[in-house]
Coordinates of C-alpha atoms in Angstrom, one line a residue:
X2 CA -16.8 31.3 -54.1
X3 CA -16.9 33.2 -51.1
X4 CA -20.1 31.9 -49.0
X5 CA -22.6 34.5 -47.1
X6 CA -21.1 33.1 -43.5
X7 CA -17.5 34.3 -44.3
X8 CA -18.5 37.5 -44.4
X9 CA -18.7 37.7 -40.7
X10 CA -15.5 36.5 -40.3
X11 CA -14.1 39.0 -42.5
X12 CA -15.7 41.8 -40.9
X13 CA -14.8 40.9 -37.1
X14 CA -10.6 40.6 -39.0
X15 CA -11.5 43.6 -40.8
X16 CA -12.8 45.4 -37.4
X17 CA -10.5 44.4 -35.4
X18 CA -7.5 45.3 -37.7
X19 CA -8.5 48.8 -37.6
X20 CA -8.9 48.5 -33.8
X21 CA -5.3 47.4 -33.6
X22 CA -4.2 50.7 -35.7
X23 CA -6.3 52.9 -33.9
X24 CA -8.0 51.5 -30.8
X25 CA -10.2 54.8 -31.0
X26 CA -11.6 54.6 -34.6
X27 CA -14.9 53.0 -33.8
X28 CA -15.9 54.8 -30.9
X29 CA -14.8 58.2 -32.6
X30 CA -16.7 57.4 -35.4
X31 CA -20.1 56.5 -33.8
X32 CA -20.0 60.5 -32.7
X33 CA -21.2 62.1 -35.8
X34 CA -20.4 62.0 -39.1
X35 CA -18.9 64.9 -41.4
X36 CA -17.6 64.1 -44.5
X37 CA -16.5 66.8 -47.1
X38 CA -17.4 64.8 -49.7
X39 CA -20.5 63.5 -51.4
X40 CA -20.0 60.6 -54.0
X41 CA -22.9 59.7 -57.0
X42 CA -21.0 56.8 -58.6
X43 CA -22.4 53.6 -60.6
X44 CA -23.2 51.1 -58.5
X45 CA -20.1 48.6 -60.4
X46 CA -18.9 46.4 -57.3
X47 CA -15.1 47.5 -58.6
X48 CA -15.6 51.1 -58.5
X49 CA -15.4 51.7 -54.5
X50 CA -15.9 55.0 -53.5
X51 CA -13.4 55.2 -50.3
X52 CA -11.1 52.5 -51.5
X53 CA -10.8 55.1 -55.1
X54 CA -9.5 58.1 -53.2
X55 CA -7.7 56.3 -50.0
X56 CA -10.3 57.7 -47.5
X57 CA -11.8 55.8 -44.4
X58 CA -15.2 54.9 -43.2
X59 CA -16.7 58.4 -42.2
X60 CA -14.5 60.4 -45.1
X61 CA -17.0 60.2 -48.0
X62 CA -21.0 60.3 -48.4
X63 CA -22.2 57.7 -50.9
X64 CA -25.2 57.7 -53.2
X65 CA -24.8 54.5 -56.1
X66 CA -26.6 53.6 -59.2
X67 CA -26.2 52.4 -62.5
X68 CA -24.0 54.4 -64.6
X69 CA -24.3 57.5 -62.1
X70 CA -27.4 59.1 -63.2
X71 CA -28.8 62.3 -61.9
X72 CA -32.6 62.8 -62.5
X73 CA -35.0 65.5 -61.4
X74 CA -37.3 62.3 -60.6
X75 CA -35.2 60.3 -58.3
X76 CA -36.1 61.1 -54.9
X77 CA -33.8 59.1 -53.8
X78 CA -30.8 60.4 -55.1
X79 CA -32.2 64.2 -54.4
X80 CA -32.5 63.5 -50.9
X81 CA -29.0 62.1 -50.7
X82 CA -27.8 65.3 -52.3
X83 CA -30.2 67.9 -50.0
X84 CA -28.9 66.0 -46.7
X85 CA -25.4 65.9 -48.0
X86 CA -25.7 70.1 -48.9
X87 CA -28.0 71.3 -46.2
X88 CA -26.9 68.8 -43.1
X89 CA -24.0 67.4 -43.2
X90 CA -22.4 70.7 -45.3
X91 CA -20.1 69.0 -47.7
X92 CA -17.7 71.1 -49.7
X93 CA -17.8 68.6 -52.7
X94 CA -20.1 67.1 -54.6
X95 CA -18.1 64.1 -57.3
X96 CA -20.0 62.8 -59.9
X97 CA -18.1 59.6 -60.6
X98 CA -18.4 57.5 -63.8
X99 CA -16.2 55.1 -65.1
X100 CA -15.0 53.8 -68.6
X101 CA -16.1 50.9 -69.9
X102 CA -19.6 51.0 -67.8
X103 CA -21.4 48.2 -68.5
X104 CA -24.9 50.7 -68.4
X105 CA -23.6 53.0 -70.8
X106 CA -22.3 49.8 -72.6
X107 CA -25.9 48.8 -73.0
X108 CA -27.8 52.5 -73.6
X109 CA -25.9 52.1 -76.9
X110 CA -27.4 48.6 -77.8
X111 CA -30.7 47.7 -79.4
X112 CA -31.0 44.6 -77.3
X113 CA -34.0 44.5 -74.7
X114 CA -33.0 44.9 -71.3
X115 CA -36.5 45.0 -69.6
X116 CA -37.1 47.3 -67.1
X117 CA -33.6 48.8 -66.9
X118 CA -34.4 50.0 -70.1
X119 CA -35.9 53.2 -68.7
X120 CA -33.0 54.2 -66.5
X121 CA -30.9 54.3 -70.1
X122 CA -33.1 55.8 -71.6
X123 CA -31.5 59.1 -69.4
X124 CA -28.5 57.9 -71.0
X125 CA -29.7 57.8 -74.4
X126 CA -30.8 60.9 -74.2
X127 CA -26.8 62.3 -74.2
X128 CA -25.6 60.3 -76.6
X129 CA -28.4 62.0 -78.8
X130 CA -27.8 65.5 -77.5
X131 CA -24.0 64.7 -78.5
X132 CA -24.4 63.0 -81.3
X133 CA -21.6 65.2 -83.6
X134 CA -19.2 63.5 -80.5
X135 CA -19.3 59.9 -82.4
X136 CA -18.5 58.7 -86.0
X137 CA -18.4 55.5 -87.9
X138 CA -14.6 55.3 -87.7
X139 CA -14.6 55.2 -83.7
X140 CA -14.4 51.5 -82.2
X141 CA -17.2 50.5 -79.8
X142 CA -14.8 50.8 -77.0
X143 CA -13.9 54.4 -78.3
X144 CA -17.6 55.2 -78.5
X145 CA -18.6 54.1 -75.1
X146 CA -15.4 55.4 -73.3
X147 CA -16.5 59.0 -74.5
X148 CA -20.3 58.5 -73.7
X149 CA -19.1 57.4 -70.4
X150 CA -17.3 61.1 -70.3
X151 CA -20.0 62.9 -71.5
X152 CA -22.8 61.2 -69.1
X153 CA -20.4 62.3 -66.3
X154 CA -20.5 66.0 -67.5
X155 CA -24.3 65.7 -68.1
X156 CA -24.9 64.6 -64.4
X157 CA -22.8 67.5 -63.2
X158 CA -24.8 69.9 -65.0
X159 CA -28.1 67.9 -64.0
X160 CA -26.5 68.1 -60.0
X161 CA -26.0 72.0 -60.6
X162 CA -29.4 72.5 -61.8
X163 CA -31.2 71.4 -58.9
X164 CA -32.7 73.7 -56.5
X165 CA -30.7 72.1 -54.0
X166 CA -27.6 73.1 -55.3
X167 CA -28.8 76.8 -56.8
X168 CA -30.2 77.7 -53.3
X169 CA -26.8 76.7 -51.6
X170 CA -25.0 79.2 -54.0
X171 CA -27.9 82.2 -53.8
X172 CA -27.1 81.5 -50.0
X173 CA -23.4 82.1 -51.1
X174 CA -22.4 78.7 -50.1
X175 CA -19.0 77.4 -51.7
X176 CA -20.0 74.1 -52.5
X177 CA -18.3 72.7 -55.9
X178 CA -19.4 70.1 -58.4
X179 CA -16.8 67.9 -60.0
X180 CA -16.8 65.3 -63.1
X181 CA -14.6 62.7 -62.8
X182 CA -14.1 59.2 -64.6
X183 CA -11.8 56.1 -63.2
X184 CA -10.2 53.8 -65.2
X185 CA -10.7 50.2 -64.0
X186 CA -7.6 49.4 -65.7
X187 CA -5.1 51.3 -64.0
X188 CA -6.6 53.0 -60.6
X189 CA -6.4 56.5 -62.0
X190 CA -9.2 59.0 -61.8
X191 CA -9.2 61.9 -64.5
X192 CA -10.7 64.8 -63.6
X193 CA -13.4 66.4 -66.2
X194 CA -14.9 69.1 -64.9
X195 CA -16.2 71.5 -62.3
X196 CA -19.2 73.3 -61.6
X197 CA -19.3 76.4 -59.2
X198 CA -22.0 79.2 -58.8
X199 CA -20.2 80.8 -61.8
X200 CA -21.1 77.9 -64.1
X201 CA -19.1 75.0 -65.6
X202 CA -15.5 74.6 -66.2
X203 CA -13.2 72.1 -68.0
X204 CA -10.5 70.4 -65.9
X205 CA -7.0 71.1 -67.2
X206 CA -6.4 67.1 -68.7

């Protein structure tokens, strides 16, 4: 078990490892910041936004919760996305999920989970407005794999529907929202869909 005071150590290796590869890195990065990128992934320790797509400190903005859900109530996460549109400019707003999500997992339960009961509920609420998706011959793994597809595709639309995002494109802004879902299993991400001021699009598979 790692203990809290090794994480010290392993950040002064990790630092100065980077340093060695470019002695620059640090001091370029304390500048500004100005990703392309803004990331709304579940908060699952093995889901790493940078590590996913091979991009370094300063390459992707990062909002996390549990199984990447988009609310019209979440301050916090709208005020990730109106920086991330209005400030820092990104091009590209990924909505992240990932099969086998343990929150998902659990929106499809009848056990009590106590308070995180009325984040699923948001969860819930697309398995309901997709119900013709499932039927009594899928496995459990089957059914939560596709929920986890369809919450992605409902937090796109929920991203696209903000004010945030509908004033960028009545400013003619260019900003895209994409779907996406990793496998935990294999590395892979699988694109799902897009969203642009012209509406919503399925990815080519």
């Amino acid at each position: 078990m790692t203990q809290i005071s090794e994480l010290f150590t392993r950040n002064r290796l990790w630092a100065d490892r980077l340093k060695e590869i470019n002695p620059n890195f640090f001091s370029s990065l304390a500048e500004q910041q100005s990703p392309e990128f803004l990331w709304i992934g579940c908060a699952d320790s093995r889901v790493p936004a940078n590590e996913i797509v091979d991009l370094p400190p300063g390459g992707v903005f990062v909002h996390r919760n549990i199984a990447n859900v988009v609310v019209p109530s979440d301050l916090n996460c709208l005020s990730v996305i109106q920086y991330a549109v209005e400030v820092l400019k990104v091009k590209h707003v990924i909505v992240c999920g990932h099969y086998g999500c343990g929150g998902v997992k659990a929106s499809l339960d009848d056990a009590d989970h106590g308070l995180i009961d009325n984040w699923l509920h948001h969860i819930r609420d697309v398995a309901r407005l997709h119900h013709a998706d499932f039927d009594d011959s899928m496995s459990e793994e089957d059914r939560v794999n596709r929920l986890c597809e369809l919450n992605v595709i409902e937090q796109v639309r929920n991203v696209a529907n903000t004010t945030i995002l509908r004033h960028a494109w009545e400013r003619g802004g260019e900003v895209e929202v994409h779907g996406w879902v990793y496998s935990i299993a294999d590395g892979i991400v699988k694109g799902l869909c897009t969203h642009t001021a012209d509406g919503l699009k399925n990815d080519a598979a």
